Amino acid sequence: MKVTHDFIMKTGFEAVTTRKIAALANVNIAMVNYYFGSKDKLLNETIKAILNSYKGCFAILDQTELPAKERLKRFLTDYAKTFQRYPDLLRQIVKHSSFPFESQFEFAHFVKTMGFPKILTVLQEITQEADSNKLIMTGMQIFGALLFPILMEPLISGIYHCPLPDIEQQVEEIMSKMSL
């Protein structure tokens, strides 16, 4: 899995083959198939490990001893930095607009049932907004503003030659524009 993870980091998901992973891991292809069953199952387990790092970002939202704005700021920074480490995963999800791997479906379920409600609770604490539809829209706008530059970074830097500010600056800018 470590070899697969490192290979994904360098080349993206599309380039992964069982043969390449076996060669890089210095093992027989049959061994990869024996332990994982298929390339898709190997990718699923690797993606699961990556997505678990995203789940960890949500824990900051539970630290109620911190002011709500600070929790949101830390969460957004950690979450964006994690996506920044794995931009191809974000691009793959957007490209397929579905979840080809079980681990992606599990993560989407986690975000829907546990993660996003935590975000809405913190936003409600900050804004005192009672309308859940407005809170959901605010949350979606924040994520759009935060993840779009990561998704579009190759286009932005390659064509427009516009360097993106670091994640901390982007989070500060988003929060100030949204009066959070």
Coordinates of N, CA, C and O in Angstrom, one line a residue:
M1 N 0.8 -1.2 0.0 CA 0.0 0.0 0.0 C 0.9 1.3 0.0 O 0.5 2.2 -0.6
K2 N 2.0 1.2 0.7 CA 2.9 2.4 0.7 C 3.4 2.7 -0.7 O 3.4 3.9 -1.1
V3 N 3.8 1.7 -1.4 CA 4.2 1.9 -2.8 C 3.1 2.4 -3.6 O 3.3 3.4 -4.4
T4 N 1.9 1.9 -3.5 CA 0.8 2.4 -4.2 C 0.5 3.9 -3.9 O 0.3 4.7 -4.8
H5 N 0.5 4.2 -2.6 CA 0.3 5.6 -2.1 C 1.4 6.5 -2.8 O 1.0 7.5 -3.3
D6 N 2.6 6.1 -2.7 CA 3.7 7.0 -3.2 C 3.6 7.1 -4.7 O 3.8 8.2 -5.3
F7 N 3.2 6.0 -5.4 CA 3.0 6.1 -6.9 C 1.9 7.0 -7.2 O 2.0 7.8 -8.2
I8 N 0.8 6.9 -6.5 CA -0.4 7.8 -6.7 C 0.0 9.3 -6.6 O -0.3 10.2 -7.3
M9 N 0.8 9.5 -5.5 CA 1.3 10.9 -5.2 C 2.1 11.5 -6.4 O 2.0 12.6 -6.7
K10 N 2.9 10.6 -7.1 CA 3.8 11.1 -8.1 C 3.0 11.1 -9.5 O 3.3 12.0 -10.3
T11 N 2.2 10.2 -9.7 CA 1.6 10.1 -11.1 C 0.1 10.2 -11.2 O -0.4 10.4 -12.3
G12 N -0.6 10.1 -10.1 CA -2.1 10.1 -10.1 C -2.6 8.7 -10.2 O -1.9 7.7 -10.4
F13 N -3.9 8.6 -10.2 CA -4.6 7.3 -10.1 C -4.6 6.6 -11.5 O -4.6 5.4 -11.6
E14 N -4.7 7.4 -12.5 CA -4.9 6.8 -13.9 C -3.7 5.9 -14.3 O -3.9 5.0 -15.1
A15 N -2.5 6.2 -13.8 CA -1.3 5.5 -14.2 C -1.1 4.2 -13.4 O -0.2 3.5 -13.8
V16 N -1.9 4.0 -12.4 CA -1.6 2.8 -11.6 C -2.0 1.5 -12.3 O -3.1 1.4 -12.9
T17 N -1.0 0.6 -12.3 CA -1.3 -0.8 -12.8 C -0.7 -1.7 -11.8 O 0.2 -1.4 -11.0
T18 N -1.3 -2.9 -11.7 CA -0.8 -3.9 -10.8 C 0.7 -4.3 -11.1 O 1.5 -4.4 -10.2
R19 N 1.0 -4.3 -12.4 CA 2.4 -4.6 -12.8 C 3.4 -3.6 -12.3 O 4.4 -3.9 -11.8
K20 N 3.0 -2.3 -12.5 CA 3.9 -1.2 -12.0 C 4.1 -1.3 -10.5 O 5.2 -1.1 -10.0
I21 N 3.0 -1.5 -9.8 CA 3.0 -1.5 -8.3 C 3.9 -2.7 -7.9 O 4.8 -2.6 -7.0
A22 N 3.7 -3.9 -8.5 CA 4.5 -5.0 -8.1 C 6.0 -4.8 -8.4 O 6.8 -5.1 -7.6
A23 N 6.3 -4.2 -9.5 CA 7.7 -3.9 -9.9 C 8.3 -2.9 -8.9 O 9.4 -3.2 -8.4
L24 N 7.6 -1.9 -8.5 CA 8.1 -0.9 -7.6 C 8.2 -1.5 -6.2 O 9.2 -1.1 -5.4
A25 N 7.4 -2.4 -5.8 CA 7.4 -3.0 -4.5 C 8.4 -4.2 -4.5 O 8.6 -4.8 -3.4
N26 N 8.9 -4.5 -5.6 CA 9.8 -5.7 -5.8 C 9.2 -7.0 -5.3 O 9.8 -7.8 -4.6
V27 N 7.9 -7.2 -5.8 CA 7.2 -8.4 -5.5 C 6.6 -8.9 -6.8 O 6.5 -8.2 -7.8
N28 N 6.2 -10.2 -6.7 CA 5.5 -10.8 -7.9 C 4.1 -10.3 -8.0 O 3.4 -10.0 -6.9
I29 N 3.6 -10.1 -9.2 CA 2.2 -9.6 -9.4 C 1.2 -10.6 -8.6 O 0.2 -10.1 -8.1
A30 N 1.5 -11.8 -8.7 CA 0.6 -12.8 -8.0 C 0.4 -12.5 -6.5 O -0.6 -12.7 -5.9
M31 N 1.5 -12.0 -5.9 CA 1.5 -11.6 -4.5 C 0.5 -10.4 -4.2 O -0.3 -10.5 -3.3
V32 N 0.6 -9.5 -5.1 CA -0.4 -8.3 -5.0 C -1.8 -8.8 -5.1 O -2.7 -8.5 -4.3
N33 N -2.0 -9.6 -6.1 CA -3.4 -10.2 -6.3 C -3.8 -11.1 -5.2 O -5.0 -11.1 -4.8
Y34 N -2.9 -11.8 -4.6 CA -3.2 -12.7 -3.5 C -3.7 -11.9 -2.3 O -4.7 -12.2 -1.6
Y35 N -3.0 -10.8 -2.0 CA -3.3 -10.0 -0.8 C -4.5 -9.0 -1.0 O -5.2 -8.8 -0.1
F36 N -4.6 -8.5 -2.2 CA -5.7 -7.5 -2.4 C -6.8 -8.0 -3.4 O -7.8 -7.4 -3.4
G37 N -6.5 -9.0 -4.2 CA -7.5 -9.6 -5.1 C -7.6 -8.9 -6.4 O -7.8 -9.6 -7.4
S38 N -7.3 -7.6 -6.5 CA -7.3 -6.9 -7.8 C -6.7 -5.6 -7.6 O -6.5 -5.1 -6.4
K39 N -6.4 -4.9 -8.7 CA -5.9 -3.5 -8.7 C -6.9 -2.6 -8.0 O -6.6 -1.8 -7.2
D40 N -8.2 -2.8 -8.3 CA -9.2 -1.9 -7.7 C -9.3 -2.1 -6.2 O -9.5 -1.1 -5.5
K41 N -9.1 -3.3 -5.7 CA -9.2 -3.5 -4.2 C -7.9 -2.9 -3.6 O -8.0 -2.3 -2.5
L42 N -6.8 -2.9 -4.3 CA -5.6 -2.3 -3.8 C -5.8 -0.8 -3.7 O -5.5 -0.1 -2.7
L43 N -6.3 -0.2 -4.8 CA -6.6 1.2 -4.8 C -7.6 1.6 -3.8 O -7.5 2.6 -3.1
N44 N -8.6 0.8 -3.6 CA -9.7 1.1 -2.6 C -9.0 1.2 -1.2 O -9.3 2.1 -0.4
E45 N -8.2 0.2 -0.9 CA -7.5 0.2 0.5 C -6.6 1.4 0.6 O -6.5 2.1 1.7
T46 N -5.9 1.8 -0.5 CA -5.0 2.9 -0.4 C -5.8 4.2 -0.3 O -5.5 5.1 0.5
I47 N -6.9 4.3 -1.0 CA -7.8 5.5 -1.0 C -8.4 5.6 0.4 O -8.5 6.7 1.0
K48 N -8.8 4.5 1.0 CA -9.3 4.5 2.3 C -8.4 5.1 3.3 O -8.8 5.9 4.2
A49 N -7.1 4.7 3.2 CA -6.1 5.3 4.2 C -6.0 6.8 4.0 O -5.8 7.5 4.9
I50 N -6.0 7.2 2.7 CA -5.9 8.7 2.4 C -7.1 9.4 3.0 O -7.0 10.4 3.7
L51 N -8.3 8.8 2.7 CA -9.5 9.5 3.2 C -9.7 9.5 4.7 O -10.3 10.4 5.3
N52 N -9.1 8.6 5.4 CA -9.1 8.6 6.8 C -8.3 9.8 7.4 O -8.7 10.3 8.4
S53 N -7.3 10.3 6.6 CA -6.7 11.5 7.1 C -7.6 12.7 7.0 O -7.5 13.7 7.7
Y54 N -8.5 12.7 6.0 CA -9.5 13.8 5.9 C -10.5 13.7 7.1 O -10.8 14.8 7.7
K55 N -10.9 12.5 7.5 CA -11.8 12.4 8.7 C -11.1 13.0 9.9 O -11.8 13.6 10.7
G56 N -9.8 12.9 10.1 CA -9.2 13.4 11.2 C -9.3 15.0 11.3 O -9.3 15.5 12.4
C57 N -9.4 15.6 10.1 CA -9.6 17.1 10.1 C -10.8 17.5 10.9 O -10.9 18.6 11.4
F58 N -11.9 16.7 10.8 CA -13.1 17.1 11.4 C -13.1 17.1 13.0 O -13.9 17.7 13.6
A59 N -12.1 16.4 13.6 CA -12.0 16.4 15.0 C -11.8 17.8 15.7 O -12.3 18.0 16.8
I60 N -11.2 18.7 15.0 CA -11.0 20.0 15.5 C -12.3 20.7 15.8 O -12.5 21.5 16.7
L61 N -13.3 20.4 15.0 CA -14.7 21.0 15.1 C -15.3 20.6 16.5 O -16.2 21.3 16.9
D62 N -14.9 19.6 17.1 CA -15.4 19.1 18.4 C -14.7 19.8 19.6 O -15.2 19.6 20.7
Q63 N -13.7 20.5 19.4 CA -12.9 21.1 20.5 C -13.6 22.4 20.9 O -13.1 23.5 20.6
T64 N -14.6 22.3 21.6 CA -15.5 23.4 22.0 C -14.8 24.4 23.0 O -15.3 25.5 23.2
E65 N -13.6 24.0 23.5 CA -12.9 24.9 24.4 C -12.2 26.0 23.5 O -11.9 27.1 24.0
L66 N -12.1 25.8 22.2 CA -11.6 26.8 21.3 C -12.8 27.7 20.8 O -13.9 27.1 20.6
P67 N -12.6 29.0 20.5 CA -13.7 29.8 19.9 C -14.1 29.2 18.5 O -13.2 28.6 17.8
A68 N -15.3 29.3 18.2 CA -15.9 28.7 17.0 C -15.1 29.2 15.7 O -14.8 28.3 14.8
K69 N -14.8 30.4 15.6 CA -14.0 30.9 14.5 C -12.7 30.2 14.3 O -12.2 29.9 13.3
E70 N -12.0 30.0 15.5 CA -10.7 29.3 15.5 C -10.8 27.9 15.0 O -10.0 27.4 14.3
R71 N -11.9 27.2 15.5 CA -12.1 25.8 15.1 C -12.3 25.7 13.6 O -11.8 24.9 12.9
L72 N -13.2 26.6 13.1 CA -13.5 26.6 11.7 C -12.2 26.9 10.8 O -11.9 26.2 9.9
K73 N -11.5 27.9 11.3 CA -10.2 28.3 10.6 C -9.2 27.1 10.6 O -8.7 26.8 9.5
R74 N -9.0 26.5 11.7 CA -8.1 25.3 11.7 C -8.6 24.2 10.9 O -7.8 23.5 10.2
F75 N -9.9 23.9 11.0 CA -10.5 22.8 10.2 C -10.3 23.1 8.7 O -9.8 22.2 7.9
L76 N -10.6 24.3 8.2 CA -10.5 24.6 6.8 C -9.1 24.5 6.3 O -8.8 24.0 5.3
T77 N -8.2 25.0 7.2 CA -6.7 24.9 6.8 C -6.3 23.5 6.7 O -5.6 23.1 5.7
D78 N -6.6 22.7 7.7 CA -6.1 21.3 7.7 C -6.8 20.5 6.5 O -6.1 19.7 5.8
Y79 N -8.1 20.8 6.3 CA -8.8 20.1 5.2 C -8.2 20.4 3.9 O -8.0 19.5 3.0
A80 N -8.0 21.7 3.6 CA -7.5 22.1 2.4 C -6.0 21.6 2.1 O -5.7 21.2 1.0
K81 N -5.2 21.6 3.2 CA -3.9 21.1 3.1 C -3.9 19.6 2.7 O -3.0 19.2 2.0
T82 N -4.8 18.9 3.3 CA -4.9 17.5 3.0 C -5.3 17.3 1.5 O -4.7 16.5 0.8
F83 N -6.3 18.1 1.0 CA -6.6 18.0 -0.4 C -5.5 18.5 -1.3 O -5.3 17.9 -2.4
Q84 N -4.7 19.4 -0.8 CA -3.6 19.9 -1.6 C -2.5 18.8 -1.7 O -1.9 18.8 -2.7
R85 N -2.4 17.9 -0.7 CA -1.5 16.8 -0.8 C -2.0 15.8 -1.8 O -1.2 15.0 -2.4
Y86 N -3.3 15.7 -2.0 CA -3.9 14.7 -2.9 C -4.9 15.3 -3.9 O -6.0 14.9 -3.9
P87 N -4.4 16.3 -4.7 CA -5.3 16.9 -5.6 C -5.9 16.0 -6.6 O -7.0 16.2 -7.1
D88 N -5.2 14.9 -6.9 CA -5.7 14.0 -7.9 C -7.0 13.3 -7.4 O -7.9 12.9 -8.2
L89 N -7.0 13.0 -6.1 CA -8.2 12.4 -5.6 C -9.4 13.3 -5.8 O -10.5 12.9 -6.2
L90 N -9.3 14.6 -5.5 CA -10.3 15.6 -5.7 C -10.7 15.6 -7.2 O -11.9 15.6 -7.5
R91 N -9.8 15.7 -8.0 CA -10.0 15.7 -9.5 C -10.8 14.4 -9.9 O -11.7 14.5 -10.8
Q92 N -10.4 13.3 -9.4 CA -11.0 12.0 -9.8 C -12.5 12.0 -9.3 O -13.3 11.6 -10.1
I93 N -12.8 12.5 -8.2 CA -14.1 12.5 -7.7 C -15.0 13.5 -8.6 O -16.1 13.1 -9.0
V94 N -14.4 14.6 -8.9 CA -15.2 15.6 -9.7 C -15.3 15.0 -11.1 O -16.4 15.1 -11.7
K95 N -14.3 14.4 -11.7 CA -14.3 13.9 -13.0 C -15.3 12.8 -13.2 O -16.1 12.8 -14.1
H96 N -15.3 11.9 -12.2 CA -16.3 10.8 -12.3 C -17.7 11.1 -11.8 O -18.6 10.4 -12.1
S97 N -17.7 12.2 -11.0 CA -19.0 12.6 -10.3 C -19.7 11.4 -9.7 O -20.9 11.4 -9.6
S98 N -18.9 10.4 -9.3 CA -19.5 9.3 -8.6 C -18.4 8.8 -7.7 O -17.3 9.3 -7.7
F99 N -18.6 7.7 -7.1 CA -17.6 7.1 -6.2 C -17.3 5.7 -6.7 O -17.9 4.7 -6.4
P100 N -16.2 5.6 -7.6 CA -15.9 4.3 -8.1 C -15.3 3.3 -7.1 O -15.3 2.1 -7.3
F101 N -14.9 3.8 -5.9 CA -14.4 2.9 -4.9 C -15.2 3.0 -3.7 O -15.7 4.0 -3.3
E102 N -15.4 1.8 -3.0 CA -16.2 1.8 -1.8 C -15.7 2.7 -0.7 O -16.5 3.4 0.0
S103 N -14.4 2.9 -0.6 CA -13.9 3.9 0.4 C -14.3 5.3 0.1 O -14.6 6.0 1.1
Q104 N -14.5 5.7 -1.1 CA -15.0 7.0 -1.4 C -16.5 7.1 -1.0 O -16.9 8.2 -0.5
F105 N -17.2 6.1 -1.2 CA -18.6 6.1 -0.8 C -18.7 6.2 0.7 O -19.5 7.0 1.2
E106 N -17.9 5.5 1.4 CA -17.9 5.5 2.9 C -17.5 6.9 3.4 O -18.1 7.4 4.3
F107 N -16.6 7.5 2.7 CA -16.2 8.9 3.1 C -17.3 9.9 2.9 O -17.6 10.7 3.7
A108 N -17.9 9.8 1.7 CA -19.1 10.6 1.4 C -20.2 10.5 2.4 O -20.8 11.5 2.9
H109 N -20.4 9.3 2.8 CA -21.4 9.0 3.9 C -21.0 9.6 5.2 O -21.9 10.3 5.9
F110 N -19.8 9.5 5.6 CA -19.3 10.2 6.8 C -19.5 11.7 6.7 O -20.0 12.3 7.7
V111 N -19.1 12.3 5.6 CA -19.2 13.7 5.5 C -20.7 14.1 5.6 O -21.0 15.1 6.3
K112 N -21.5 13.4 4.9 CA -23.0 13.7 4.9 C -23.6 13.6 6.3 O -24.4 14.5 6.7
T113 N -23.3 12.5 7.0 CA -23.9 12.2 8.2 C -23.3 12.8 9.5 O -23.9 13.1 10.5
M114 N -22.0 13.0 9.4 CA -21.2 13.5 10.6 C -20.4 14.7 10.4 O -20.5 15.7 11.2
G115 N -19.7 14.8 9.3 CA -18.8 15.9 9.0 C -19.5 17.2 8.7 O -19.2 18.2 9.4
F116 N -20.3 17.2 7.7 CA -21.0 18.5 7.3 C -21.9 19.0 8.5 O -21.9 20.2 8.7
P117 N -22.6 18.1 9.2 CA -23.4 18.7 10.3 C -22.5 19.4 11.4 O -22.9 20.4 12.0
K118 N -21.3 18.9 11.6 CA -20.4 19.6 12.5 C -20.0 21.0 12.0 O -20.0 21.9 12.8
I119 N -19.8 21.0 10.7 CA -19.5 22.3 10.1 C -20.7 23.3 10.2 O -20.5 24.5 10.6
L120 N -21.8 22.8 10.0 CA -23.0 23.6 10.1 C -23.2 24.1 11.5 O -23.6 25.3 11.8
T121 N -22.9 23.3 12.5 CA -23.1 23.6 13.9 C -22.1 24.8 14.2 O -22.5 25.8 14.9
V122 N -20.9 24.7 13.8 CA -19.9 25.7 14.0 C -20.3 27.0 13.3 O -20.2 28.1 13.9
L123 N -20.8 26.9 12.1 CA -21.2 28.1 11.3 C -22.4 28.8 12.1 O -22.4 30.0 12.1
Q124 N -23.3 28.0 12.6 CA -24.4 28.5 13.3 C -23.9 29.2 14.6 O -24.4 30.3 14.9
E125 N -23.0 28.6 15.2 CA -22.4 29.2 16.4 C -21.7 30.6 16.1 O -21.9 31.5 16.9
I126 N -21.1 30.7 15.0 CA -20.4 31.9 14.6 C -21.4 33.0 14.1 O -21.3 34.1 14.5
T127 N -22.3 32.6 13.3 CA -23.2 33.5 12.6 C -24.5 33.8 13.4 O -25.2 34.8 13.1
Q128 N -24.9 32.9 14.3 CA -26.2 32.9 15.0 C -27.4 32.7 14.0 O -28.5 33.1 14.3
E129 N -27.1 32.3 12.8 CA -28.1 32.0 11.8 C -28.9 30.8 12.1 O -28.4 29.8 12.4
A130 N -30.3 30.9 12.1 CA -31.1 29.8 12.5 C -31.6 29.1 11.2 O -32.0 27.9 11.3
D131 N -31.6 29.7 10.1 CA -32.1 29.1 8.9 C -31.1 28.1 8.3 O -30.0 28.4 7.9
S132 N -31.4 26.8 8.4 CA -30.5 25.7 8.0 C -30.1 25.8 6.5 O -29.0 25.5 6.1
N133 N -31.1 26.3 5.7 CA -30.7 26.4 4.3 C -29.7 27.5 4.0 O -28.8 27.3 3.2
K134 N -29.7 28.5 4.8 CA -28.7 29.6 4.7 C -27.3 29.0 5.1 O -26.3 29.3 4.6
L135 N -27.3 28.3 6.2 CA -26.1 27.7 6.7 C -25.5 26.7 5.7 O -24.3 26.7 5.5
I136 N -26.4 25.9 5.1 CA -25.9 24.9 4.1 C -25.3 25.7 2.9 O -24.2 25.3 2.4
M137 N -25.9 26.8 2.5 CA -25.4 27.5 1.3 C -24.1 28.2 1.7 O -23.1 28.2 0.9
T138 N -23.9 28.7 2.9 CA -22.7 29.3 3.4 C -21.6 28.2 3.4 O -20.5 28.4 2.9
G139 N -21.9 27.0 3.9 CA -20.9 25.9 3.9 C -20.5 25.5 2.5 O -19.3 25.3 2.2
M140 N -21.4 25.4 1.6 CA -21.1 25.1 0.2 C -20.2 26.2 -0.4 O -19.3 25.9 -1.2
Q141 N -20.5 27.4 -0.2 CA -19.7 28.5 -0.7 C -18.3 28.5 -0.2 O -17.3 28.7 -0.9
I142 N -18.2 28.2 1.1 CA -16.8 28.1 1.7 C -16.0 27.0 1.0 O -14.9 27.2 0.6
F143 N -16.6 25.8 0.9 CA -15.9 24.7 0.3 C -15.6 25.0 -1.2 O -14.6 24.6 -1.7
G144 N -16.5 25.6 -1.9 CA -16.3 26.0 -3.3 C -15.1 26.9 -3.4 O -14.2 26.7 -4.2
A145 N -15.1 27.9 -2.5 CA -14.0 28.9 -2.6 C -12.7 28.3 -2.1 O -11.6 28.6 -2.7
L146 N -12.7 27.3 -1.3 CA -11.5 26.7 -0.8 C -10.9 25.6 -1.7 O -9.7 25.6 -1.9
L147 N -11.8 24.8 -2.3 CA -11.4 23.6 -3.1 C -11.2 24.0 -4.5 O -10.4 23.3 -5.2
F148 N -11.9 24.9 -5.1 CA -11.8 25.3 -6.5 C -10.4 25.6 -6.9 O -9.9 25.1 -7.9
P149 N -9.7 26.5 -6.1 CA -8.3 26.7 -6.5 C -7.4 25.5 -6.5 O -6.5 25.4 -7.4
I150 N -7.6 24.6 -5.6 CA -6.8 23.3 -5.6 C -7.1 22.5 -6.8 O -6.2 22.0 -7.5
L151 N -8.4 22.4 -7.2 CA -8.9 21.7 -8.3 C -8.3 22.3 -9.6 O -7.9 21.5 -10.5
M152 N -8.3 23.6 -9.7 CA -7.9 24.3 -10.9 C -6.4 24.7 -10.9 O -6.0 25.3 -11.9
E153 N -5.7 24.4 -9.9 CA -4.3 24.8 -9.8 C -3.4 24.6 -11.1 O -2.7 25.5 -11.5
P154 N -3.5 23.5 -11.8 CA -2.7 23.3 -13.0 C -3.1 24.4 -14.1 O -2.2 24.9 -14.7
L155 N -4.3 24.7 -14.2 CA -4.8 25.6 -15.2 C -4.4 27.1 -14.7 O -3.8 27.8 -15.5
I156 N -4.6 27.4 -13.5 CA -4.3 28.7 -13.0 C -2.8 29.0 -13.1 O -2.4 30.0 -13.6
S157 N -2.0 28.1 -12.6 CA -0.5 28.4 -12.6 C 0.1 28.2 -14.0 O 1.0 28.9 -14.4
G158 N -0.5 27.2 -14.8 CA 0.1 26.9 -16.1 C -0.3 27.9 -17.2 O 0.6 28.3 -18.0
I159 N -1.5 28.4 -17.2 CA -2.0 29.3 -18.2 C -1.8 30.7 -17.8 O -1.4 31.6 -18.5
Y160 N -2.3 31.0 -16.6 CA -2.4 32.4 -16.1 C -1.1 32.8 -15.4 O -1.0 34.0 -15.1
H161 N -0.2 31.9 -15.1 CA 1.0 32.2 -14.4 C 0.7 33.0 -13.1 O 1.4 34.0 -12.8
C162 N -0.3 32.6 -12.4 CA -0.8 33.3 -11.2 C -0.5 32.4 -10.0 O -1.2 31.4 -9.9
P163 N 0.5 32.7 -9.2 CA 0.7 31.8 -8.1 C -0.4 32.0 -7.0 O -0.9 33.0 -6.8
L164 N -0.8 30.8 -6.5 CA -1.9 30.9 -5.5 C -1.2 31.2 -4.1 O -0.1 30.7 -3.8
P165 N -1.9 32.0 -3.3 CA -1.4 32.2 -2.0 C -1.5 30.9 -1.2 O -2.2 30.0 -1.5
D166 N -0.7 30.9 -0.1 CA -0.7 29.6 0.7 C -2.1 29.4 1.3 O -3.0 30.4 1.4
I167 N -2.4 28.2 1.8 CA -3.7 27.9 2.3 C -4.1 28.8 3.4 O -5.3 29.2 3.5
E168 N -3.2 29.1 4.3 CA -3.6 29.9 5.5 C -4.1 31.3 5.0 O -5.1 31.8 5.5
Q169 N -3.5 31.9 4.0 CA -3.9 33.2 3.4 C -5.3 33.0 2.8 O -6.2 33.9 2.9
Q170 N -5.5 31.9 2.1 CA -6.8 31.7 1.4 C -7.9 31.5 2.4 O -9.0 32.1 2.2
V171 N -7.6 30.8 3.5 CA -8.7 30.6 4.5 C -9.0 32.0 5.2 O -10.2 32.3 5.4
E172 N -8.0 32.7 5.5 CA -8.2 34.1 6.0 C -9.1 34.9 5.1 O -10.0 35.6 5.6
E173 N -8.7 34.9 3.8 CA -9.5 35.7 2.8 C -10.9 35.2 2.7 O -11.8 36.1 2.7
I174 N -11.1 33.9 2.7 CA -12.5 33.4 2.6 C -13.3 33.8 3.9 O -14.4 34.3 3.8
M175 N -12.7 33.7 5.0 CA -13.4 34.0 6.3 C -13.7 35.5 6.4 O -14.8 35.9 6.8
S176 N -12.8 36.3 5.9 CA -13.0 37.8 5.9 C -14.1 38.2 4.9 O -14.9 39.1 5.2
K177 N -14.1 37.6 3.7 CA -15.1 38.0 2.7 C -16.5 37.5 3.2 O -17.5 38.1 2.8
M178 N -16.6 36.4 3.9 CA -17.8 35.9 4.4 C -18.2 36.5 5.7 O -19.2 36.1 6.3
S179 N -17.4 37.4 6.2 CA -17.7 38.0 7.5 C -17.8 37.0 8.7 O -18.7 37.1 9.5
L180 N -16.9 36.0 8.6 CA -16.9 35.0 9.7 C -15.8 35.3 10.7 O -14.8 35.8 10.5

